[in-house]
Amino acid sequence: MNSVRKEVLAPDPAALRTVLGHFATGVAIITALDDDEPVGMACNSFTSVSLDPQLVLFCAAKSSTTWPRIQAARKWAANILAEDAEQTCRLFAEKGADRFAHIAYSAGRSGAPVLEAAIAFVDCETLAEHDAGDHVIVVGRVLELGYAPEGKPLLFYRGGYGRFEV
Ligand SMILES: Cc1cc2nc3c(=O)[nH]c(=O)nc-3n(C[C@H](O)[C@H](O)[C@H](O)COP(=O)(O)O)c2cc1C
């Protein structure tokens, strides 16, 4: 496909959301232990930053009620969801939900929950926080990580969920 006609939009929040929705991503549940209570939120802003040293990031909305708890914990895990974990993703995006009531997990090296519904995890401690508009860019130093060799990811694209096929 060489040339596709594109709609050009002025940059407002709705346009940015629509256009960025075309960047297909996985979904990570960012988890932490806040005073022994597990907390977590769905994020598709999770990405790699540096291989040496090993750094990753996610962007947290300043409006999130979970982010201040992850911020206070300073240790967190990014849990990359499996293709059949759409309901888990929705649960961790729903305001006021009892997110860990029926979720299986174990503790990562930092103590942050590593979800059974994850095909891979990256356990981190916060290295830096950068103010960025209505979000905070959270950079984590990797403490431990792991993956399921046969795992397949949940994908998020244009506001909907899908699976990866070669
Ligand atoms: C697919 C998907 C991706 C999301 N990505 C982010 C993200 O990168 N950063 C963020 O702050 N919120 C993101 N959210 C929203 C949060 O998961 C959710 O709205 C928020 O945690 C709501 O509850 P809280 O107040 O308990 O934090 C995403 C939601 C979904 C469904």
JSON list of C-alpha atoms and ligand atoms in Angstrom, two decimals:
[
{"chain": "A", "resi": 1, "resn": "MET", "atom": "CA", "xyz": [0.00, 0.00, 0.00]},
{"chain": "A", "resi": 2, "resn": "ASN", "atom": "CA", "xyz": [1.81, 3.17, -1.20]},
{"chain": "A", "resi": 3, "resn": "SER", "atom": "CA", "xyz": [-0.57, 6.05, -0.68]},
{"chain": "A", "resi": 4, "resn": "VAL", "atom": "CA", "xyz": [-3.65, 6.19, 1.52]},
{"chain": "A", "resi": 5, "resn": "ARG", "atom": "CA", "xyz": [-5.84, 9.29, 1.55]},
{"chain": "A", "resi": 6, "resn": "LYS", "atom": "CA", "xyz": [-5.70, 10.79, 5.03]},
{"chain": "A", "resi": 7, "resn": "GLU", "atom": "CA", "xyz": [-8.01, 13.16, 6.87]},
{"chain": "A", "resi": 8, "resn": "VAL", "atom": "CA", "xyz": [-6.00, 16.06, 8.34]},
{"chain": "A", "resi": 9, "resn": "LEU", "atom": "CA", "xyz": [-7.23, 17.39, 11.68]},
{"chain": "A", "resi": 10, "resn": "ALA", "atom": "CA", "xyz": [-6.46, 20.39, 13.88]},
{"chain": "A", "resi": 11, "resn": "PRO", "atom": "CA", "xyz": [-4.83, 19.20, 17.13]},
{"chain": "A", "resi": 12, "resn": "ASP", "atom": "CA", "xyz": [-7.53, 19.09, 19.79]},
{"chain": "A", "resi": 13, "resn": "PRO", "atom": "CA", "xyz": [-7.98, 16.34, 22.44]},
{"chain": "A", "resi": 14, "resn": "ALA", "atom": "CA", "xyz": [-10.57, 14.37, 20.43]},
{"chain": "A", "resi": 15, "resn": "ALA", "atom": "CA", "xyz": [-8.41, 14.46, 17.28]},
{"chain": "A", "resi": 16, "resn": "LEU", "atom": "CA", "xyz": [-5.34, 13.31, 19.20]},
{"chain": "A", "resi": 17, "resn": "ARG", "atom": "CA", "xyz": [-7.28, 10.44, 20.78]},
{"chain": "A", "resi": 18, "resn": "THR", "atom": "CA", "xyz": [-8.64, 9.38, 17.36]},
{"chain": "A", "resi": 19, "resn": "VAL", "atom": "CA", "xyz": [-5.30, 9.57, 15.58]},
{"chain": "A", "resi": 20, "resn": "LEU", "atom": "CA", "xyz": [-3.26, 7.94, 18.37]},
{"chain": "A", "resi": 21, "resn": "GLY", "atom": "CA", "xyz": [-5.86, 5.14, 18.44]},
{"chain": "A", "resi": 22, "resn": "HIS", "atom": "CA", "xyz": [-4.29, 4.03, 15.15]},
{"chain": "A", "resi": 23, "resn": "PHE", "atom": "CA", "xyz": [-1.10, 3.14, 16.98]},
{"chain": "A", "resi": 24, "resn": "ALA", "atom": "CA", "xyz": [-1.86, -0.47, 17.97]},
{"chain": "A", "resi": 25, "resn": "THR", "atom": "CA", "xyz": [-0.49, -1.40, 21.39]},
{"chain": "A", "resi": 26, "resn": "GLY", "atom": "CA", "xyz": [-0.61, -4.12, 23.97]},
{"chain": "A", "resi": 27, "resn": "VAL", "atom": "CA", "xyz": [-2.07, -3.44, 27.41]},
{"chain": "A", "resi": 28, "resn": "ALA", "atom": "CA", "xyz": [-0.10, -3.52, 30.66]},
{"chain": "A", "resi": 29, "resn": "ILE", "atom": "CA", "xyz": [-1.64, -3.57, 34.11]},
{"chain": "A", "resi": 30, "resn": "ILE", "atom": "CA", "xyz": [0.64, -1.47, 36.32]},
{"chain": "A", "resi": 31, "resn": "THR", "atom": "CA", "xyz": [0.45, -2.97, 39.80]},
{"chain": "A", "resi": 32, "resn": "ALA", "atom": "CA", "xyz": [1.89, -2.05, 43.19]},
{"chain": "A", "resi": 33, "resn": "LEU", "atom": "CA", "xyz": [1.50, -2.83, 46.87]},
{"chain": "A", "resi": 34, "resn": "ASP", "atom": "CA", "xyz": [0.16, 0.12, 48.83]},
{"chain": "A", "resi": 35, "resn": "ASP", "atom": "CA", "xyz": [0.43, -0.68, 52.55]},
{"chain": "A", "resi": 36, "resn": "ASP", "atom": "CA", "xyz": [-0.08, -4.39, 51.82]},
{"chain": "A", "resi": 37, "resn": "GLU", "atom": "CA", "xyz": [-3.09, -3.64, 49.62]},
{"chain": "A", "resi": 38, "resn": "PRO", "atom": "CA", "xyz": [-2.67, -4.55, 45.92]},
{"chain": "A", "resi": 39, "resn": "VAL", "atom": "CA", "xyz": [-3.52, -1.76, 43.49]},
{"chain": "A", "resi": 40, "resn": "GLY", "atom": "CA", "xyz": [-3.39, -1.59, 39.70]},
{"chain": "A", "resi": 41, "resn": "MET", "atom": "CA", "xyz": [-4.47, 0.25, 36.58]},
{"chain": "A", "resi": 42, "resn": "ALA", "atom": "CA", "xyz": [-4.65, -0.57, 32.87]},
{"chain": "A", "resi": 43, "resn": "CYS", "atom": "CA", "xyz": [-2.09, 1.31, 30.74]},
{"chain": "A", "resi": 44, "resn": "ASN", "atom": "CA", "xyz": [-1.29, 1.18, 27.05]},
{"chain": "A", "resi": 45, "resn": "SER", "atom": "CA", "xyz": [1.38, 3.88, 27.37]},
{"chain": "A", "resi": 46, "resn": "PHE", "atom": "CA", "xyz": [3.87, 1.32, 28.72]},
{"chain": "A", "resi": 47, "resn": "THR", "atom": "CA", "xyz": [6.99, 1.14, 26.56]},
{"chain": "A", "resi": 48, "resn": "SER", "atom": "CA", "xyz": [10.71, 0.45, 26.62]},
{"chain": "A", "resi": 49, "resn": "VAL", "atom": "CA", "xyz": [13.19, 3.31, 27.08]},
{"chain": "A", "resi": 50, "resn": "SER", "atom": "CA", "xyz": [16.77, 2.04, 27.51]},
{"chain": "A", "resi": 51, "resn": "LEU", "atom": "CA", "xyz": [18.52, -1.32, 27.23]},
{"chain": "A", "resi": 52, "resn": "ASP", "atom": "CA", "xyz": [21.63, -0.36, 29.21]},
{"chain": "A", "resi": 53, "resn": "PRO", "atom": "CA", "xyz": [20.68, 0.60, 31.85]},
{"chain": "A", "resi": 54, "resn": "GLN", "atom": "CA", "xyz": [17.36, -1.23, 31.63]},
{"chain": "A", "resi": 55, "resn": "LEU", "atom": "CA", "xyz": [14.61, 1.39, 31.77]},
{"chain": "A", "resi": 56, "resn": "VAL", "atom": "CA", "xyz": [10.90, 1.38, 30.87]},
{"chain": "A", "resi": 57, "resn": "LEU", "atom": "CA", "xyz": [8.12, 3.95, 31.23]},
{"chain": "A", "resi": 58, "resn": "PHE", "atom": "CA", "xyz": [4.40, 4.43, 31.48]},
{"chain": "A", "resi": 59, "resn": "CYS", "atom": "CA", "xyz": [2.35, 7.62, 31.51]},
{"chain": "A", "resi": 60, "resn": "ALA", "atom": "CA", "xyz": [-0.08, 8.13, 34.40]},
{"chain": "A", "resi": 61, "resn": "ALA", "atom": "CA", "xyz": [-3.04, 10.50, 34.14]},
{"chain": "A", "resi": 62, "resn": "LYS", "atom": "CA", "xyz": [-3.01, 13.09, 36.92]},
{"chain": "A", "resi": 63, "resn": "SER", "atom": "CA", "xyz": [-6.74, 12.38, 37.33]},
{"chain": "A", "resi": 64, "resn": "SER", "atom": "CA", "xyz": [-6.08, 8.73, 38.24]},
{"chain": "A", "resi": 65, "resn": "THR", "atom": "CA", "xyz": [-6.80, 7.77, 41.85]},
{"chain": "A", "resi": 66, "resn": "THR", "atom": "CA", "xyz": [-4.55, 4.70, 41.54]},
{"chain": "A", "resi": 67, "resn": "TRP", "atom": "CA", "xyz": [-1.46, 6.58, 40.33]},
{"chain": "A", "resi": 68, "resn": "PRO", "atom": "CA", "xyz": [-0.79, 8.36, 43.68]},
{"chain": "A", "resi": 69, "resn": "ARG", "atom": "CA", "xyz": [-0.74, 4.95, 45.36]},
{"chain": "A", "resi": 70, "resn": "ILE", "atom": "CA", "xyz": [1.72, 3.54, 42.80]},
{"chain": "A", "resi": 71, "resn": "GLN", "atom": "CA", "xyz": [3.73, 6.75, 43.19]},
{"chain": "A", "resi": 72, "resn": "ALA", "atom": "CA", "xyz": [3.91, 6.29, 46.96]},
{"chain": "A", "resi": 73, "resn": "ALA", "atom": "CA", "xyz": [4.91, 2.61, 46.66]},
{"chain": "A", "resi": 74, "resn": "ARG", "atom": "CA", "xyz": [7.83, 3.54, 44.30]},
{"chain": "A", "resi": 75, "resn": "LYS", "atom": "CA", "xyz": [7.97, -0.13, 43.24]},
{"chain": "A", "resi": 76, "resn": "TRP", "atom": "CA", "xyz": [5.63, -1.46, 40.56]},
{"chain": "A", "resi": 77, "resn": "ALA", "atom": "CA", "xyz": [5.20, -4.16, 37.97]},
{"chain": "A", "resi": 78, "resn": "ALA", "atom": "CA", "xyz": [4.03, -3.84, 34.38]},
{"chain": "A", "resi": 79, "resn": "ASN", "atom": "CA", "xyz": [1.93, -6.93, 33.58]},
{"chain": "A", "resi": 80, "resn": "ILE", "atom": "CA", "xyz": [1.52, -7.45, 29.82]},
{"chain": "A", "resi": 81, "resn": "LEU", "atom": "CA", "xyz": [-1.90, -9.00, 29.31]},
{"chain": "A", "resi": 82, "resn": "ALA", "atom": "CA", "xyz": [-2.67, -12.25, 27.50]},
{"chain": "A", "resi": 83, "resn": "GLU", "atom": "CA", "xyz": [-5.08, -12.29, 24.55]},
{"chain": "A", "resi": 84, "resn": "ASP", "atom": "CA", "xyz": [-7.92, -13.74, 26.64]},
{"chain": "A", "resi": 85, "resn": "ALA", "atom": "CA", "xyz": [-7.63, -11.07, 29.36]},
{"chain": "A", "resi": 86, "resn": "GLU", "atom": "CA", "xyz": [-9.95, -8.41, 27.92]},
{"chain": "A", "resi": 87, "resn": "GLN", "atom": "CA", "xyz": [-12.22, -8.58, 30.98]},
{"chain": "A", "resi": 88, "resn": "THR", "atom": "CA", "xyz": [-9.20, -8.11, 33.25]},
{"chain": "A", "resi": 89, "resn": "CYS", "atom": "CA", "xyz": [-8.25, -5.04, 31.24]},
{"chain": "A", "resi": 90, "resn": "ARG", "atom": "CA", "xyz": [-11.76, -3.59, 31.55]},
{"chain": "A", "resi": 91, "resn": "LEU", "atom": "CA", "xyz": [-11.77, -4.31, 35.29]},
{"chain": "A", "resi": 92, "resn": "PHE", "atom": "CA", "xyz": [-8.51, -2.42, 35.79]},
{"chain": "A", "resi": 93, "resn": "ALA", "atom": "CA", "xyz": [-9.87, 0.59, 33.88]},
{"chain": "A", "resi": 94, "resn": "GLU", "atom": "CA", "xyz": [-13.18, 0.80, 35.72]},
{"chain": "A", "resi": 95, "resn": "LYS", "atom": "CA", "xyz": [-13.44, 3.53, 38.36]},
{"chain": "A", "resi": 96, "resn": "GLY", "atom": "CA", "xyz": [-14.26, 2.26, 41.85]},
{"chain": "A", "resi": 97, "resn": "ALA", "atom": "CA", "xyz": [-14.10, -1.47, 40.96]},
{"chain": "A", "resi": 98, "resn": "ASP", "atom": "CA", "xyz": [-12.84, -4.04, 43.49]},
{"chain": "A", "resi": 99, "resn": "ARG", "atom": "CA", "xyz": [-10.04, -4.93, 41.09]},
{"chain": "A", "resi": 100, "resn": "PHE", "atom": "CA", "xyz": [-8.26, -7.70, 43.02]},
{"chain": "A", "resi": 101, "resn": "ALA", "atom": "CA", "xyz": [-11.33, -9.54, 44.35]},
{"chain": "A", "resi": 102, "resn": "HIS", "atom": "CA", "xyz": [-11.09, -12.36, 41.78]},
{"chain": "A", "resi": 103, "resn": "ILE", "atom": "CA", "xyz": [-7.59, -11.88, 40.35]},
{"chain": "A", "resi": 104, "resn": "ALA", "atom": "CA", "xyz": [-4.85, -14.50, 40.76]},
{"chain": "A", "resi": 105, "resn": "TYR", "atom": "CA", "xyz": [-1.34, -13.17, 41.34]},
{"chain": "A", "resi": 106, "resn": "SER", "atom": "CA", "xyz": [1.96, -13.74, 43.08]},
{"chain": "A", "resi": 107, "resn": "ALA", "atom": "CA", "xyz": [4.53, -11.26, 44.41]},
{"chain": "A", "resi": 108, "resn": "GLY", "atom": "CA", "xyz": [7.34, -10.06, 42.17]},
{"chain": "A", "resi": 109, "resn": "ARG", "atom": "CA", "xyz": [10.79, -9.26, 43.53]},
{"chain": "A", "resi": 110, "resn": "SER", "atom": "CA", "xyz": [9.65, -5.77, 44.55]},
{"chain": "A", "resi": 111, "resn": "GLY", "atom": "CA", "xyz": [6.50, -7.18, 46.17]},
{"chain": "A", "resi": 112, "resn": "ALA", "atom": "CA", "xyz": [4.30, -5.78, 43.38]},
{"chain": "A", "resi": 113, "resn": "PRO", "atom": "CA", "xyz": [1.61, -8.21, 42.13]},
{"chain": "A", "resi": 114, "resn": "VAL", "atom": "CA", "xyz": [2.51, -10.31, 39.09]},
{"chain": "A", "resi": 115, "resn": "LEU", "atom": "CA", "xyz": [-0.80, -11.33, 37.49]},
{"chain": "A", "resi": 116, "resn": "GLU", "atom": "CA", "xyz": [-1.54, -14.83, 36.23]},
{"chain": "A", "resi": 117, "resn": "ALA", "atom": "CA", "xyz": [-3.31, -13.18, 33.28]},
{"chain": "A", "resi": 118, "resn": "ALA", "atom": "CA", "xyz": [0.02, -11.69, 32.13]},
{"chain": "A", "resi": 119, "resn": "ILE", "atom": "CA", "xyz": [2.19, -13.24, 29.39]},
{"chain": "A", "resi": 120, "resn": "ALA", "atom": "CA", "xyz": [5.15, -11.16, 30.57]},
{"chain": "A", "resi": 121, "resn": "PHE", "atom": "CA", "xyz": [6.03, -8.85, 33.45]},
{"chain": "A", "resi": 122, "resn": "VAL", "atom": "CA", "xyz": [8.59, -6.18, 34.23]},
{"chain": "A", "resi": 123, "resn": "ASP", "atom": "CA", "xyz": [9.16, -5.45, 37.92]},
{"chain": "A", "resi": 124, "resn": "CYS", "atom": "CA", "xyz": [10.52, -1.95, 38.54]},
{"chain": "A", "resi": 125, "resn": "GLU", "atom": "CA", "xyz": [11.40, 0.79, 40.96]},
{"chain": "A", "resi": 126, "resn": "THR", "atom": "CA", "xyz": [10.67, 4.41, 40.07]},
{"chain": "A", "resi": 127, "resn": "LEU", "atom": "CA", "xyz": [13.78, 6.20, 38.82]},
{"chain": "A", "resi": 128, "resn": "ALA", "atom": "CA", "xyz": [12.21, 9.49, 37.69]},
{"chain": "A", "resi": 129, "resn": "GLU", "atom": "CA", "xyz": [8.91, 11.27, 37.23]},
{"chain": "A", "resi": 130, "resn": "HIS", "atom": "CA", "xyz": [8.54, 13.90, 34.50]},
{"chain": "A", "resi": 131, "resn": "ASP", "atom": "CA", "xyz": [5.64, 16.33, 34.42]},
{"chain": "A", "resi": 132, "resn": "ALA", "atom": "CA", "xyz": [3.89, 16.20, 31.02]},
{"chain": "A", "resi": 133, "resn": "GLY", "atom": "CA", "xyz": [0.64, 18.11, 30.64]},
{"chain": "A", "resi": 134, "resn": "ASP", "atom": "CA", "xyz": [-2.25, 16.18, 32.19]},
{"chain": "A", "resi": 135, "resn": "HIS", "atom": "CA", "xyz": [0.00, 13.11, 32.63]},
{"chain": "A", "resi": 136, "resn": "VAL", "atom": "CA", "xyz": [3.20, 12.18, 34.46]},
{"chain": "A", "resi": 137, "resn": "ILE", "atom": "CA", "xyz": [5.88, 10.19, 32.61]},
{"chain": "A", "resi": 138, "resn": "VAL", "atom": "CA", "xyz": [7.07, 7.53, 35.06]},
{"chain": "A", "resi": 139, "resn": "VAL", "atom": "CA", "xyz": [10.47, 6.00, 34.32]},
{"chain": "A", "resi": 140, "resn": "GLY", "atom": "CA", "xyz": [11.25, 2.69, 36.02]},
{"chain": "A", "resi": 141, "resn": "ARG", "atom": "CA", "xyz": [14.52, 0.87, 36.59]},
{"chain": "A", "resi": 142, "resn": "VAL", "atom": "CA", "xyz": [14.04, -2.83, 35.90]},
{"chain": "A", "resi": 143, "resn": "LEU", "atom": "CA", "xyz": [14.56, -5.14, 38.90]},
{"chain": "A", "resi": 144, "resn": "GLU", "atom": "CA", "xyz": [13.31, -8.42, 37.47]},
{"chain": "A", "resi": 145, "resn": "LEU", "atom": "CA", "xyz": [11.37, -9.57, 34.41]},
{"chain": "A", "resi": 146, "resn": "GLY", "atom": "CA", "xyz": [9.87, -12.69, 32.88]},
{"chain": "A", "resi": 147, "resn": "TYR", "atom": "CA", "xyz": [7.69, -14.07, 30.12]},
{"chain": "A", "resi": 148, "resn": "ALA", "atom": "CA", "xyz": [5.68, -17.09, 28.99]},
{"chain": "A", "resi": 149, "resn": "PRO", "atom": "CA", "xyz": [7.31, -18.42, 25.79]},
{"chain": "A", "resi": 150, "resn": "GLU", "atom": "CA", "xyz": [3.95, -19.53, 24.35]},
{"chain": "A", "resi": 151, "resn": "GLY", "atom": "CA", "xyz": [2.12, -16.36, 25.42]},
{"chain": "A", "resi": 152, "resn": "LYS", "atom": "CA", "xyz": [0.02, -14.30, 23.01]},
{"chain": "A", "resi": 153, "resn": "PRO", "atom": "CA", "xyz": [-0.89, -10.65, 23.71]},
{"chain": "A", "resi": 154, "resn": "LEU", "atom": "CA", "xyz": [-4.13, -8.73, 24.02]},
{"chain": "A", "resi": 155, "resn": "LEU", "atom": "CA", "xyz": [-4.06, -5.82, 21.53]},
{"chain": "A", "resi": 156, "resn": "PHE", "atom": "CA", "xyz": [-5.73, -2.41, 21.78]},
{"chain": "A", "resi": 157, "resn": "TYR", "atom": "CA", "xyz": [-6.52, -0.54, 18.55]},
{"chain": "A", "resi": 158, "resn": "ARG", "atom": "CA", "xyz": [-8.96, 2.30, 17.80]},
{"chain": "A", "resi": 159, "resn": "GLY", "atom": "CA", "xyz": [-10.70, 1.82, 21.14]},
{"chain": "A", "resi": 160, "resn": "GLY", "atom": "CA", "xyz": [-11.28, -1.92, 20.65]},
{"chain": "A", "resi": 161, "resn": "TYR", "atom": "CA", "xyz": [-9.57, -5.17, 21.60]},
{"chain": "A", "resi": 162, "resn": "GLY", "atom": "CA", "xyz": [-8.07, -7.77, 19.30]},
{"chain": "A", "resi": 163, "resn": "ARG", "atom": "CA", "xyz": [-5.57, -10.58, 18.93]},
{"chain": "A", "resi": 164, "resn": "PHE", "atom": "CA", "xyz": [-2.28, -10.80, 17.10]},
{"chain": "A", "resi": 165, "resn": "GLU", "atom": "CA", "xyz": [-2.14, -12.97, 14.00]},
{"chain": "A", "resi": 166, "resn": "VAL", "atom": "CA", "xyz": [0.85, -13.49, 11.75]},
{"chain": "B", "resi": 1, "resn": "LIG", "atom": "C1", "xyz": [-6.72, 0.13, 27.01]},
{"chain": "B", "resi": 1, "resn": "LIG", "atom": "C2", "xyz": [-6.56, 1.18, 28.08]},
{"chain": "B", "resi": 1, "resn": "LIG", "atom": "C3", "xyz": [-5.37, 1.86, 28.21]},
{"chain": "B", "resi": 1, "resn": "LIG", "atom": "C4", "xyz": [-5.20, 2.83, 29.21]},
{"chain": "B", "resi": 1, "resn": "LIG", "atom": "N1", "xyz": [-4.00, 3.46, 29.31]},
{"chain": "B", "resi": 1, "resn": "LIG", "atom": "C5", "xyz": [-3.81, 4.36, 30.30]},
{"chain": "B", "resi": 1, "resn": "LIG", "atom": "C6", "xyz": [-2.53, 4.97, 30.47]},
{"chain": "B", "resi": 1, "resn": "LIG", "atom": "O1", "xyz": [-1.58, 4.71, 29.73]},
{"chain": "B", "resi": 1, "resn": "LIG", "atom": "N2", "xyz": [-2.39, 5.84, 31.50]},
{"chain": "B", "resi": 1, "resn": "LIG", "atom": "C7", "xyz": [-3.43, 6.16, 32.34]},
{"chain": "B", "resi": 1, "resn": "LIG", "atom": "O2", "xyz": [-3.24, 6.96, 33.25]},
{"chain": "B", "resi": 1, "resn": "LIG", "atom": "N3", "xyz": [-4.63, 5.58, 32.21]},
{"chain": "B", "resi": 1, "resn": "LIG", "atom": "C8", "xyz": [-4.85, 4.68, 31.21]},
{"chain": "B", "resi": 1, "resn": "LIG", "atom": "N4", "xyz": [-6.06, 4.08, 31.08]},
{"chain": "B", "resi": 1, "resn": "LIG", "atom": "C9", "xyz": [-7.12, 4.44, 32.00]},
{"chain": "B", "resi": 1, "resn": "LIG", "atom": "C10", "xyz": [-6.98, 3.75, 33.35]},
{"chain": "B", "resi": 1, "resn": "LIG", "atom": "O3", "xyz": [-6.83, 2.36, 33.25]},
{"chain": "B", "resi": 1, "resn": "LIG", "atom": "C11", "xyz": [-8.24, 3.98, 34.21]},
{"chain": "B", "resi": 1, "resn": "LIG", "atom": "O4", "xyz": [-9.07, 4.90, 33.66]},
{"chain": "B", "resi": 1, "resn": "LIG", "atom": "C12", "xyz": [-7.93, 4.51, 35.52]},
{"chain": "B", "resi": 1, "resn": "LIG", "atom": "O5", "xyz": [-7.00, 3.73, 36.16]},
{"chain": "B", "resi": 1, "resn": "LIG", "atom": "C13", "xyz": [-9.27, 4.60, 36.33]},
{"chain": "B", "resi": 1, "resn": "LIG", "atom": "O6", "xyz": [-9.20, 4.42, 37.61]},
{"chain": "B", "resi": 1, "resn": "LIG", "atom": "P1", "xyz": [-8.32, 5.05, 38.80]},
{"chain": "B", "resi": 1, "resn": "LIG", "atom": "O7", "xyz": [-8.91, 6.36, 39.19]},
{"chain": "B", "resi": 1, "resn": "LIG", "atom": "O8", "xyz": [-8.51, 3.98, 39.82]},
{"chain": "B", "resi": 1, "resn": "LIG", "atom": "O9", "xyz": [-6.92, 5.16, 38.40]},
{"chain": "B", "resi": 1, "resn": "LIG", "atom": "C14", "xyz": [-6.26, 3.12, 30.09]},
{"chain": "B", "resi": 1, "resn": "LIG", "atom": "C15", "xyz": [-7.47, 2.43, 29.96]},
{"chain": "B", "resi": 1, "resn": "LIG", "atom": "C16", "xyz": [-7.62, 1.47, 28.98]},
{"chain": "B", "resi": 1, "resn": "LIG", "atom": "C17", "xyz": [-8.91, 0.71, 28.88]}
]
